[in-house]
Structure formats: C-alpha cells, structure tokens
Amino acid sequence: FSFLLYLLLAIKNMSDSEGGSSAASDAPKRTEATEKIDKPRDRDRDRDRGRDRRSRERDRRDRRDRDRDRDRQRDGDRDRKDDRGRDREREKEKEELVERDPRAEARARGKKKEEMAPTQMRTGGAYIPPARLRAMQKDVKDKASEQYQRMAWDALKKSINGLVNKVNIPNIQNIVLELFQENLVRGRGLVCRSIMKAQMASQTFTHVYAALIAIINTKFPQIGELLLKRLILQFRRTYRRNDKASCLGVSKFIAHLCNQQVGHELLALEILSLLLETPTDDSVEVAIAFLKEVGLFLSEISPRGLHAIFERLRSVLHDGNLDKRVQYMIEVMFAVRKDGFKDYPRVVEGLDLVEENDQITHMLSLTSETDAEQLLDVFKYDQQFEQNEEKYREIRNEILGDDSGEDDDDDSDDDDDDD
C-alpha cells in the first residue's frame, strides 16, 4: 500500500511539472501571434491617418485656390474699371492735342510713327534718302514754316558732322572753307558738340581739332568761347567723378587750345595747380600728361608759373607717398623739361595756320560760373529765319569773298538741274 501511494504521488508531480512547462512554452507563442495580428492593424491605422492628413491638406489647398480666384476676379473687375477710366482720359487728351500738335492727329487716327510725315518727326528720326529729302524740300515752299526749318536744321547737322569727321592735316583748309558755307552762327552748338565728340573718340587728332577751332575762332569768337566753356565744365565734372580716362582727353584738348592761344595761360596754370593741390596717383598722372602738351607754351609765356609747378612736383616726389610708377613719371618729366620739350612741340607742322595777331584769346577761369548753352544743340523755331539766313550770307561773303558765294549758288543751281 505504501508503495502504491508513493507511485501515485510521483505520477502527480510529473503531470504537474509537464503542465507548467507547456504553459510557459505557450506564452511566447501567444505573444508572437498577437504581434502578427497587431502589426497589420497599426499599418492600417497609420494609413488612415495619412489619408486623413492628405485630405485635409487637399481641402486647405482647394480653399486657397478658391480665395485666390476670387481675389483675381475682384482685381480684374477693378482693373477693367480703371482701364475704362484711362481710355476716357486718353480720348479727352487726344481731342485736346489734335488742335495743337499735327503728329497727335496722325496718332488719333491710328497711324503708326512710320506712316507720319518724316519732317514732322523729331530731329534724328528715321533715315530719309537724299532723293526723297530733295523732293520733300521742293514740295515745301514756305521757308518760314516749321517744317522747312526742321529740314534745314537736319541738313545743317549732317553737313557739320560729316565735315568734322573728315578733317585732317592735308585737307583742313578745304574743310574750313566748306564749314564757312554752312550757317555756323545758327549751328554753333552743333559745331562744338560734334568737335568734342570726335575728339573724345580719336584723341590722336586733338591737335587737328584744336587748329580747326583756332581758325573758326578768328571769324566767330563766340564758337571758340562756347567750346572752351563746355570743356571747362566737362573737366570739372570728370575731376569730381575721378574719371581719369575722360579727364585725360578733356585736359589734352584744353592744352592744345592754349597752344593755339584760344585759351589763356592762366587756365592751364589753374588746372595744374588743382591737380597737384592734393596729389594722388591719378591726379599726378593727369597733371604730367597735361604738362607735356602745354609745357613748351608755358615756358615761353609764363616761365615763372612753370617753375612753380615743377617745384611742386619736386616736393611731391620727395614726399614719397606715390606709387613707384608715378614717381618715375615725375623724374621723366624733369628730363623732358631739361631737353626743352623737343619731343612735344607747341603746334605741329602744317597746323600753324593763324597769325598771332589775328587770334582771339578768351580769358576764362576754371572757377568762374559758365553756361554750356545746351539749348543751342536742339532745334528751335525761328520767326526771323529768312532775315537771319540773309545776314549770315552777307557775313560769309565778307569772309570768303563775293565770288565764292555766287559760285556756290551757281553750283547748287546746277546740282538741282542735274537732279
């Protein structure tokens, strides 16, 4: 009996131990199963959240688009109202301008600029062939009309520009005679503008342009004075802007005008004093270039002033505050002075065309108030056009002789007959 009881207890313990181990082994299986079931659920939940977020963003974007379209429609209605108001204002302005401006009438009828009469355009408009221009001039018989005067102004401008661009040492005398054929009193602003523009474009011909102005200055001193005024104003402007290239060109032109005695020697000394007052590399370089051109003239007219300028250069050189290159230029300038400026003549051979007693020198200062008279460069209607043209014709005949004027008239008549 005890043996049987012991056996039953052993069997019971074995069964209890097997049941515990099976329960422990089933626990991880249940967790793995639950994880397999929960993962798809989490993915579905995340997907639903993403869909909800995208749908909310889509709704928000749609609302912004609707608001933007509403604002555009509102702005478009406002712009259309403004356009209608502007159209009404333009129509009123057209009606007012038609009575005053003949070009406005063409625009009011819807014509393009090319369809308007070329003589009604501004100066420097579309190119007109010479044959067509002559035909138009024949059609316009009233010399007192603005249309005829504008055509005469355009012809004067083209003629002056062409003659200035052709001038050089061999033909300067012929160019001067042809220039005197034009009305230089009326076109004095055009002459100064054309010469300044040509000189800045080709500075190697500066001595030629200076000789041309020197000849014109003997007969029309107001042209030489006007050119000198504009050059002084331009020099001041370029000096304030520290524009070394333009300052070199303008100062070179002033130097050659002083060599031709169109400008006074005090103007040259004032320019040198200004450039060396507060010396910098650029200002000393401009001063040396200017001194090379005008040094021989100053040594003959004002040797004391030239000596003072070289003393100032000596003190600047001893200070040693400049670049080595500029210091070497100063040393070269002293060597040029020692040689007597033999490589820099006052007037080139072939350009000494004006007698010293005939030349008119203008006493203009660098600090004086000057007026450039820019209105002389643009067309202006002249109520006494025929009388002024007749006066200039008399002046031209006095300068060139009566025969030249008659020959020119005969030549022009022959050209018209040939055309």
GROMACS .gro file of C-alpha atoms in nm:
model
  419
    1PHE     CA    1   0.000   0.000   0.000
    2SER     CA    2   0.276   0.249   0.076
    3PHE     CA    3   0.445   0.164  -0.249
    4LEU     CA    4   0.127   0.238  -0.442
    5LEU     CA    5   0.078   0.565  -0.259
    6TYR     CA    6   0.434   0.671  -0.342
    7LEU     CA    7   0.382   0.584  -0.707
    8LEU     CA    8   0.065   0.795  -0.733
    9LEU     CA    9   0.238   1.094  -0.580
   10ALA     CA   10   0.527   1.061  -0.827
   11ILE     CA   11   0.288   1.043  -1.121
   12LYS     CA   12   0.102   1.352  -0.996
   13ASN     CA   13   0.422   1.554  -0.963
   14MET     CA   14   0.530   1.455  -1.313
   15SER     CA   15   0.197   1.566  -1.456
   16ASP     CA   16   0.215   1.899  -1.270
   17SER     CA   17   0.566   1.967  -1.400
   18GLU     CA   18   0.468   1.889  -1.759
   19GLY     CA   19   0.164   2.118  -1.736
   20GLY     CA   20   0.374   2.412  -1.608
   21SER     CA   21   0.634   2.372  -1.879
   22SER     CA   22   0.368   2.360  -2.152
   23ALA     CA   23   0.203   2.676  -2.015
   24ALA     CA   24   0.539   2.853  -2.010
   25SER     CA   25   0.610   2.743  -2.366
   26ASP     CA   26   0.265   2.857  -2.486
   27ALA     CA   27   0.314   3.215  -2.355
   28PRO     CA   28   0.568   3.327  -2.616
   29LYS     CA   29   0.366   3.164  -2.888
   30ARG     CA   30   0.068   3.369  -2.786
   31THR     CA   31   0.274   3.694  -2.790
   32GLU     CA   32   0.413   3.623  -3.137
   33ALA     CA   33   0.065   3.557  -3.266
   34THR     CA   34  -0.071   3.872  -3.114
   35GLU     CA   35   0.218   4.071  -3.266
   36LYS     CA   36   0.143   3.926  -3.609
   37ILE     CA   37  -0.217   4.034  -3.568
   38ASP     CA   38  -0.135   4.383  -3.426
   39LYS     CA   39   0.119   4.486  -3.695
   40PRO     CA   40  -0.135   4.495  -3.982
   41ARG     CA   41  -0.370   4.687  -3.754
   42ASP     CA   42  -0.101   4.952  -3.685
   43ARG     CA   43  -0.024   4.983  -4.055
   44ASP     CA   44  -0.392   5.031  -4.135
   45ARG     CA   45  -0.421   5.289  -3.861
   46ASP     CA   46  -0.116   5.480  -3.994
   47ARG     CA   47  -0.251   5.462  -4.346
   48ASP     CA   48  -0.584   5.601  -4.233
   49ARG     CA   49  -0.409   5.885  -4.053
   50GLY     CA   50  -0.205   5.966  -4.368
   51ARG     CA   51  -0.520   5.966  -4.579
   52ASP     CA   52  -0.691   6.198  -4.336
   53ARG     CA   53  -0.390   6.431  -4.337
   54ARG     CA   54  -0.374   6.439  -4.718
   55SER     CA   55  -0.745   6.501  -4.744
   56ARG     CA   56  -0.718   6.791  -4.500
   57GLU     CA   57  -0.427   6.940  -4.697
   58ARG     CA   58  -0.625   6.898  -5.020
   59ASP     CA   59  -0.921   7.076  -4.868
   60ARG     CA   60  -0.696   7.353  -4.743
   61ARG     CA   61  -0.534   7.390  -5.086
   62ASP     CA   62  -0.873   7.399  -5.256
   63ARG     CA   63  -0.983   7.675  -5.022
   64ARG     CA   64  -0.669   7.878  -5.101
   65ASP     CA   65  -0.727   7.834  -5.474
   66ARG     CA   66  -1.087   7.946  -5.441
   67ASP     CA   67  -0.981   8.252  -5.241
   68ARG     CA   68  -0.711   8.334  -5.496
   69ASP     CA   69  -0.952   8.303  -5.788
   70ARG     CA   70  -1.197   8.527  -5.604
   71ASP     CA   71  -0.925   8.789  -5.546
   72ARG     CA   72  -0.817   8.772  -5.911
   73GLN     CA   73  -1.170   8.820  -6.029
   74ARG     CA   74  -1.212   9.114  -5.796
   75ASP     CA   75  -0.880   9.268  -5.915
   76GLY     CA   76  -0.977   9.207  -6.277
   77ASP     CA   77  -1.303   9.390  -6.231
   78ARG     CA   78  -1.117   9.678  -6.067
   79ASP     CA   79  -0.857   9.687  -6.350
   80ARG     CA   80  -1.129   9.688  -6.614
   81LYS     CA   81  -1.292   9.983  -6.442
   82ASP     CA   82  -0.956  10.164  -6.427
   83ASP     CA   83  -0.889  10.086  -6.795
   84ARG     CA   84  -1.224  10.227  -6.894
   85GLY     CA   85  -1.144  10.542  -6.696
   86ARG     CA   86  -0.799  10.569  -6.857
   87ASP     CA   87  -0.948  10.523  -7.204
   88ARG     CA   88  -1.187  10.808  -7.142
   89GLU     CA   89  -0.898  11.027  -7.020
   90ARG     CA   90  -0.689  10.938  -7.327
   91GLU     CA   91  -0.972  11.026  -7.559
   92LYS     CA   92  -1.005  11.364  -7.392
   93GLU     CA   93  -0.628  11.422  -7.416
   94LYS     CA   94  -0.630  11.325  -7.785
   95GLU     CA   95  -0.907  11.570  -7.857
   96GLU     CA   96  -0.709  11.845  -7.682
   97LEU     CA   97  -0.377  11.758  -7.852
   98VAL     CA   98  -0.515  11.731  -8.204
   99GLU     CA   99  -0.573  12.105  -8.208
  100ARG     CA  100  -0.211  12.182  -8.106
  101ASP     CA  101   0.010  11.904  -8.247
  102PRO     CA  102  -0.014  11.774  -8.606
  103ARG     CA  103   0.151  11.449  -8.500
  104ALA     CA  104  -0.124  11.386  -8.247
  105GLU     CA  105  -0.379  11.390  -8.529
  106ALA     CA  106  -0.196  11.104  -8.700
  107ARG     CA  107  -0.183  10.909  -8.375
  108ALA     CA  108  -0.551  10.978  -8.311
  109ARG     CA  109  -0.637  10.826  -8.649
  110GLY     CA  110  -0.436  10.518  -8.554
  111LYS     CA  111  -0.138  10.584  -8.780
  112LYS     CA  112   0.199  10.442  -8.689
  113LYS     CA  113   0.510  10.650  -8.649
  114GLU     CA  114   0.646  10.528  -8.980
  115GLU     CA  115   0.334  10.650  -9.160
  116MET     CA  116   0.373  11.007  -9.035
  117ALA     CA  117   0.547  11.264  -9.243
  118PRO     CA  118   0.923  11.239  -9.176
  119THR     CA  119   0.950  11.616  -9.146
  120GLN     CA  120   0.705  11.608  -8.854
  121MET     CA  121   0.925  11.372  -8.654
  122ARG     CA  122   1.187  11.478  -8.406
  123THR     CA  123   1.538  11.554  -8.518
  124GLY     CA  124   1.738  11.234  -8.561
  125GLY     CA  125   1.436  11.022  -8.650
  126ALA     CA  126   1.406  10.778  -8.938
  127TYR     CA  127   1.661  10.795  -9.219
  128ILE     CA  128   1.539  10.983  -9.527
  129PRO     CA  129   1.713  10.909  -9.859
  130PRO     CA  130   1.866  11.219 -10.021
  131ALA     CA  131   1.646  11.197 -10.330
  132ARG     CA  132   1.332  11.180 -10.120
  133LEU     CA  133   1.456  11.462  -9.899
  134ARG     CA  134   1.515  11.686 -10.201
  135ALA     CA  135   1.167  11.607 -10.330
  136MET     CA  136   1.019  11.695  -9.993
  137GLN     CA  137   1.214  12.020  -9.983
  138LYS     CA  138   1.079  12.112 -10.324
  139ASP     CA  139   0.726  12.048 -10.202
  140VAL     CA  140   0.778  12.277  -9.902
  141LYS     CA  141   0.797  12.625 -10.048
  142ASP     CA  142   0.725  12.829  -9.737
  143LYS     CA  143   1.065  12.894  -9.581
  144ALA     CA  144   0.906  13.047  -9.273
  145SER     CA  145   0.728  12.722  -9.186
  146GLU     CA  146   0.850  12.498  -8.906
  147GLN     CA  147   0.864  12.202  -9.142
  148TYR     CA  148   1.114  12.371  -9.373
  149GLN     CA  149   1.327  12.496  -9.083
  150ARG     CA  150   1.341  12.149  -8.931
  151MET     CA  151   1.462  12.002  -9.262
  152ALA     CA  152   1.722  12.279  -9.289
  153TRP     CA  153   1.836  12.206  -8.932
  154ASP     CA  154   1.874  11.834  -9.006
  155ALA     CA  155   2.073  11.912  -9.321
  156LEU     CA  156   2.297  12.152  -9.126
  157LYS     CA  157   2.361  11.893  -8.856
  158LYS     CA  158   2.452  11.619  -9.107
  159SER     CA  159   2.680  11.851  -9.300
  160ILE     CA  160   2.871  11.969  -8.991
  161ASN     CA  161   2.916  11.614  -8.859
  162GLY     CA  162   3.040  11.492  -9.196
  163LEU     CA  163   3.293  11.773  -9.236
  164VAL     CA  164   3.429  11.739  -8.882
  165ASN     CA  165   3.475  11.365  -8.923
  166LYS     CA  166   3.671  11.415  -9.247
  167VAL     CA  167   3.917  11.679  -9.123
  168ASN     CA  168   4.292  11.604  -9.109
  169ILE     CA  169   4.618  11.792  -9.166
  170PRO     CA  170   4.624  11.789  -9.552
  171ASN     CA  171   4.260  11.893  -9.605
  172ILE     CA  172   4.198  12.121  -9.305
  173GLN     CA  173   4.196  12.436  -9.517
  174ASN     CA  174   3.936  12.293  -9.756
  175ILE     CA  175   3.724  12.170  -9.465
  176VAL     CA  176   3.729  12.518  -9.310
  177LEU     CA  177   3.606  12.673  -9.635
  178GLU     CA  178   3.325  12.419  -9.656
  179LEU     CA  179   3.231  12.483  -9.294
  180PHE     CA  180   3.204  12.855  -9.359
  181GLN     CA  181   2.948  12.775  -9.628
  182GLU     CA  182   2.717  12.648  -9.352
  183ASN     CA  183   2.538  12.877  -9.109
  184LEU     CA  184   2.782  12.847  -8.817
  185VAL     CA  185   2.604  13.117  -8.620
  186ARG     CA  186   2.287  12.912  -8.608
  187GLY     CA  187   2.476  12.584  -8.570
  188ARG     CA  188   2.747  12.693  -8.326
  189GLY     CA  189   2.619  12.447  -8.068
  190LEU     CA  190   2.631  12.168  -8.326
  191VAL     CA  191   2.990  12.258  -8.418
  192CYS     CA  192   3.109  12.242  -8.055
  193ARG     CA  193   2.921  11.922  -7.986
  194SER     CA  194   3.049  11.749  -8.300
  195ILE     CA  195   3.413  11.850  -8.238
  196MET     CA  196   3.407  11.742  -7.872
  197LYS     CA  197   3.253  11.410  -7.963
  198ALA     CA  198   3.506  11.348  -8.241
  199GLN     CA  199   3.799  11.445  -8.017
  200MET     CA  200   3.696  11.202  -7.741
  201ALA     CA  201   3.655  10.926  -8.000
  202SER     CA  202   4.003  10.983  -8.156
  203GLN     CA  203   4.234  11.172  -7.921
  204THR     CA  204   4.532  11.134  -8.155
  205PHE     CA  205   4.373  11.403  -8.377
  206THR     CA  206   4.332  11.651  -8.089
  207HIS     CA  207   4.586  11.894  -8.239
  208VAL     CA  208   4.387  11.890  -8.568
  209TYR     CA  209   4.057  11.975  -8.396
  210ALA     CA  210   4.231  12.249  -8.195
  211ALA     CA  211   4.370  12.402  -8.516
  212LEU     CA  212   4.023  12.384  -8.673
  213ILE     CA  213   3.870  12.570  -8.378
  214ALA     CA  214   4.156  12.823  -8.385
  215ILE     CA  215   4.072  12.912  -8.746
  216ILE     CA  216   3.699  12.935  -8.679
  217ASN     CA  217   3.766  13.141  -8.365
  218THR     CA  218   3.926  13.420  -8.570
  219LYS     CA  219   3.596  13.479  -8.755
  220PHE     CA  220   3.342  13.357  -8.497
  221PRO     CA  221   3.491  13.404  -8.148
  222GLN     CA  222   3.163  13.304  -7.984
  223ILE     CA  223   3.219  12.947  -8.109
  224GLY     CA  224   3.566  12.927  -7.955
  225GLU     CA  225   3.436  13.069  -7.627
  226LEU     CA  226   3.143  12.828  -7.619
  227LEU     CA  227   3.371  12.529  -7.680
  228LEU     CA  228   3.609  12.639  -7.406
  229LYS     CA  229   3.320  12.682  -7.161
  230ARG     CA  230   3.193  12.332  -7.231
  231LEU     CA  231   3.541  12.184  -7.195
  232ILE     CA  232   3.589  12.357  -6.859
  233LEU     CA  233   3.257  12.226  -6.732
  234GLN     CA  234   3.338  11.877  -6.855
  235PHE     CA  235   3.682  11.888  -6.690
  236ARG     CA  236   3.525  11.986  -6.358
  237ARG     CA  237   3.270  11.707  -6.390
  238THR     CA  238   3.526  11.438  -6.471
  239TYR     CA  239   3.759  11.560  -6.195
  240ARG     CA  240   3.482  11.532  -5.933
  241ARG     CA  241   3.391  11.184  -6.057
  242ASN     CA  242   3.755  11.064  -6.059
  243ASP     CA  243   3.713  10.962  -6.424
  244LYS     CA  244   4.079  10.952  -6.525
  245ALA     CA  245   4.026  10.845  -6.890
  246SER     CA  246   3.781  11.128  -6.968
  247CYS     CA  247   3.986  11.378  -6.768
  248LEU     CA  248   4.295  11.295  -6.974
  249GLY     CA  249   4.108  11.355  -7.300
  250VAL     CA  250   3.949  11.684  -7.192
  251SER     CA  251   4.271  11.821  -7.044
  252LYS     CA  252   4.458  11.734  -7.362
  253PHE     CA  253   4.207  11.929  -7.571
  254ILE     CA  254   4.233  12.231  -7.338
  255ALA     CA  255   4.613  12.214  -7.360
  256HIS     CA  256   4.610  12.227  -7.741
  257LEU     CA  257   4.360  12.515  -7.735
  258CYS     CA  258   4.601  12.702  -7.508
  259ASN     CA  259   4.883  12.623  -7.753
  260GLN     CA  260   4.669  12.778  -8.028
  261GLN     CA  261   4.607  13.079  -7.796
  262VAL     CA  262   4.233  13.020  -7.789
  263GLY     CA  263   4.261  12.970  -7.413
  264HIS     CA  264   4.470  13.183  -7.176
  265GLU     CA  265   4.781  13.052  -6.999
  266LEU     CA  266   4.619  13.122  -6.659
  267LEU     CA  267   4.366  12.848  -6.734
  268ALA     CA  268   4.649  12.597  -6.784
  269LEU     CA  269   4.819  12.704  -6.460
  270GLU     CA  270   4.490  12.675  -6.268
  271ILE     CA  271   4.437  12.321  -6.395
  272LEU     CA  272   4.791  12.218  -6.293
  273SER     CA  273   4.752  12.379  -5.950
  274LEU     CA  274   4.423  12.198  -5.893
  275LEU     CA  275   4.565  11.860  -5.994
  276LEU     CA  276   4.872  11.899  -5.767
  277GLU     CA  277   4.692  12.055  -5.470
  278THR     CA  278   4.607  11.717  -5.316
  279PRO     CA  279   4.829  11.480  -5.515
  280THR     CA  280   4.717  11.125  -5.583
  281ASP     CA  281   4.844  10.873  -5.834
  282ASP     CA  282   4.570  10.958  -6.085
  283SER     CA  283   4.583  11.337  -6.041
  284VAL     CA  284   4.963  11.348  -6.079
  285GLU     CA  285   4.941  11.127  -6.388
  286VAL     CA  286   4.684  11.363  -6.546
  287ALA     CA  287   4.896  11.664  -6.450
  288ILE     CA  288   5.207  11.518  -6.614
  289ALA     CA  289   5.017  11.433  -6.933
  290PHE     CA  290   4.876  11.788  -6.941
  291LEU     CA  291   5.217  11.941  -6.868
  292LYS     CA  292   5.379  11.754  -7.156
  293GLU     CA  293   5.132  11.907  -7.401
  294VAL     CA  294   5.136  12.263  -7.266
  295GLY     CA  295   5.487  12.282  -7.115
  296LEU     CA  296   5.659  12.448  -7.411
  297PHE     CA  297   5.382  12.710  -7.432
  298LEU     CA  298   5.414  12.791  -7.060
  299SER     CA  299   5.793  12.807  -7.082
  300GLU     CA  300   5.758  13.080  -7.347
  301ILE     CA  301   5.464  13.274  -7.199
  302SER     CA  302   5.491  13.219  -6.823
  303PRO     CA  303   5.827  13.071  -6.717
  304ARG     CA  304   5.777  13.165  -6.352
  305GLY     CA  305   5.447  12.980  -6.337
  306LEU     CA  306   5.607  12.674  -6.496
  307HIS     CA  307   5.893  12.688  -6.243
  308ALA     CA  308   5.641  12.692  -5.955
  309ILE     CA  309   5.466  12.386  -6.099
  310PHE     CA  310   5.794  12.192  -6.123
  311GLU     CA  311   5.884  12.289  -5.767
  312ARG     CA  312   5.554  12.146  -5.655
  313LEU     CA  313   5.631  11.826  -5.846
  314ARG     CA  314   5.972  11.811  -5.676
  315SER     CA  315   5.817  11.833  -5.330
  316VAL     CA  316   5.563  11.564  -5.419
  317LEU     CA  317   5.846  11.340  -5.537
  318HIS     CA  318   6.045  11.393  -5.217
  319ASP     CA  319   5.744  11.304  -5.001
  320GLY     CA  320   5.747  10.952  -5.148
  321ASN     CA  321   5.376  10.888  -5.090
  322LEU     CA  322   5.303  10.796  -5.452
  323ASP     CA  323   5.341  10.475  -5.643
  324LYS     CA  324   5.683  10.391  -5.787
  325ARG     CA  325   5.545  10.416  -6.141
  326VAL     CA  326   5.415  10.772  -6.081
  327GLN     CA  327   5.745  10.874  -5.920
  328TYR     CA  328   5.928  10.752  -6.229
  329MET     CA  329   5.688  10.958  -6.447
  330ILE     CA  330   5.781  11.271  -6.247
  331GLU     CA  331   6.151  11.201  -6.299
  332VAL     CA  332   6.087  11.159  -6.673
  333MET     CA  333   5.903  11.494  -6.672
  334PHE     CA  334   6.210  11.668  -6.532
  335ALA     CA  335   6.418  11.511  -6.809
  336VAL     CA  336   6.169  11.634  -7.070
  337ARG     CA  337   6.194  11.985  -6.928
  338LYS     CA  338   6.573  11.966  -6.938
  339ASP     CA  339   6.559  11.876  -7.309
  340GLY     CA  340   6.336  12.178  -7.377
  341PHE     CA  341   6.018  11.980  -7.466
  342LYS     CA  342   6.169  11.897  -7.804
  343ASP     CA  343   5.950  11.584  -7.839
  344TYR     CA  344   5.634  11.782  -7.758
  345PRO     CA  345   5.608  12.080  -7.998
  346ARG     CA  346   5.361  12.354  -7.933
  347VAL     CA  347   5.197  12.337  -8.278
  348VAL     CA  348   5.253  12.054  -8.525
  349GLU     CA  349   5.395  12.147  -8.864
  350GLY     CA  350   5.113  12.215  -9.107
  351LEU     CA  351   4.868  12.337  -8.840
  352ASP     CA  352   5.021  12.680  -8.770
  353LEU     CA  353   4.758  12.847  -8.988
  354VAL     CA  354   4.662  13.150  -8.778
  355GLU     CA  355   4.867  13.462  -8.734
  356GLU     CA  356   4.938  13.554  -8.374
  357ASN     CA  357   4.784  13.899  -8.416
  358ASP     CA  358   4.463  13.757  -8.565
  359GLN     CA  359   4.397  13.512  -8.285
  360ILE     CA  360   4.140  13.596  -8.016
  361THR     CA  361   4.222  13.465  -7.666
  362HIS     CA  362   3.939  13.405  -7.418
  363MET     CA  363   4.001  13.490  -7.052
  364LEU     CA  364   3.807  13.207  -6.889
  365SER     CA  365   3.883  13.085  -6.539
  366LEU     CA  366   3.844  12.733  -6.403
  367THR     CA  367   3.636  12.862  -6.109
  368SER     CA  368   3.416  13.110  -6.297
  369GLU     CA  369   3.047  13.042  -6.347
  370THR     CA  370   2.991  12.931  -6.707
  371ASP     CA  371   2.684  12.835  -6.904
  372ALA     CA  372   2.715  12.548  -7.152
  373GLU     CA  373   2.411  12.674  -7.351
  374GLN     CA  374   2.285  12.323  -7.423
  375LEU     CA  375   1.971  12.461  -7.589
  376LEU     CA  376   2.186  12.553  -7.891
  377ASP     CA  377   2.216  12.180  -7.972
  378VAL     CA  378   1.843  12.130  -8.036
  379PHE     CA  379   1.608  12.264  -8.299
  380LYS     CA  380   1.422  12.584  -8.222
  381TYR     CA  381   1.175  12.759  -8.448
  382ASP     CA  382   1.300  13.097  -8.571
  383GLN     CA  383   1.040  13.354  -8.666
  384GLN     CA  384   1.305  13.560  -8.849
  385PHE     CA  385   1.463  13.268  -9.030
  386GLU     CA  386   1.497  13.431  -9.373
  387GLN     CA  387   1.640  13.754  -9.232
  388ASN     CA  388   1.899  13.564  -9.026
  389GLU     CA  389   1.996  13.349  -9.322
  390GLU     CA  390   2.044  13.662  -9.532
  391LYS     CA  391   2.262  13.818  -9.261
  392TYR     CA  392   2.483  13.512  -9.245
  393ARG     CA  393   2.507  13.509  -9.624
  394GLU     CA  394   2.650  13.860  -9.606
  395ILE     CA  395   2.896  13.756  -9.334
  396ARG     CA  396   3.002  13.455  -9.541
  397ASN     CA  397   3.059  13.674  -9.845
  398GLU     CA  398   3.279  13.906  -9.637
  399ILE     CA  399   3.486  13.611  -9.513
  400LEU     CA  400   3.518  13.416  -9.837
  401GLY     CA  401   3.459  13.691 -10.092
  402ASP     CA  402   3.159  13.773 -10.308
  403ASP     CA  403   3.268  13.539 -10.587
  404SER     CA  404   3.264  13.234 -10.367
  405GLY     CA  405   2.904  13.293 -10.263
  406GLU     CA  406   2.792  13.342 -10.622
  407ASP     CA  407   2.986  13.034 -10.734
  408ASP     CA  408   2.823  12.829 -10.459
  409ASP     CA  409   2.479  12.946 -10.565
  410ASP     CA  410   2.556  12.860 -10.927
  411ASP     CA  411   2.684  12.517 -10.827
  412SER     CA  412   2.373  12.447 -10.622
  413ASP     CA  413   2.154  12.551 -10.915
  414ASP     CA  414   2.349  12.322 -11.146
  415ASP     CA  415   2.309  12.035 -10.899
  416ASP     CA  416   1.936  12.092 -10.885
  417ASP     CA  417   1.919  12.091 -11.265
  418ASP     CA  418   2.117  11.766 -11.278
  419ASP     CA  419   1.886  11.608 -11.024
   0.00000   0.00000   0.00000
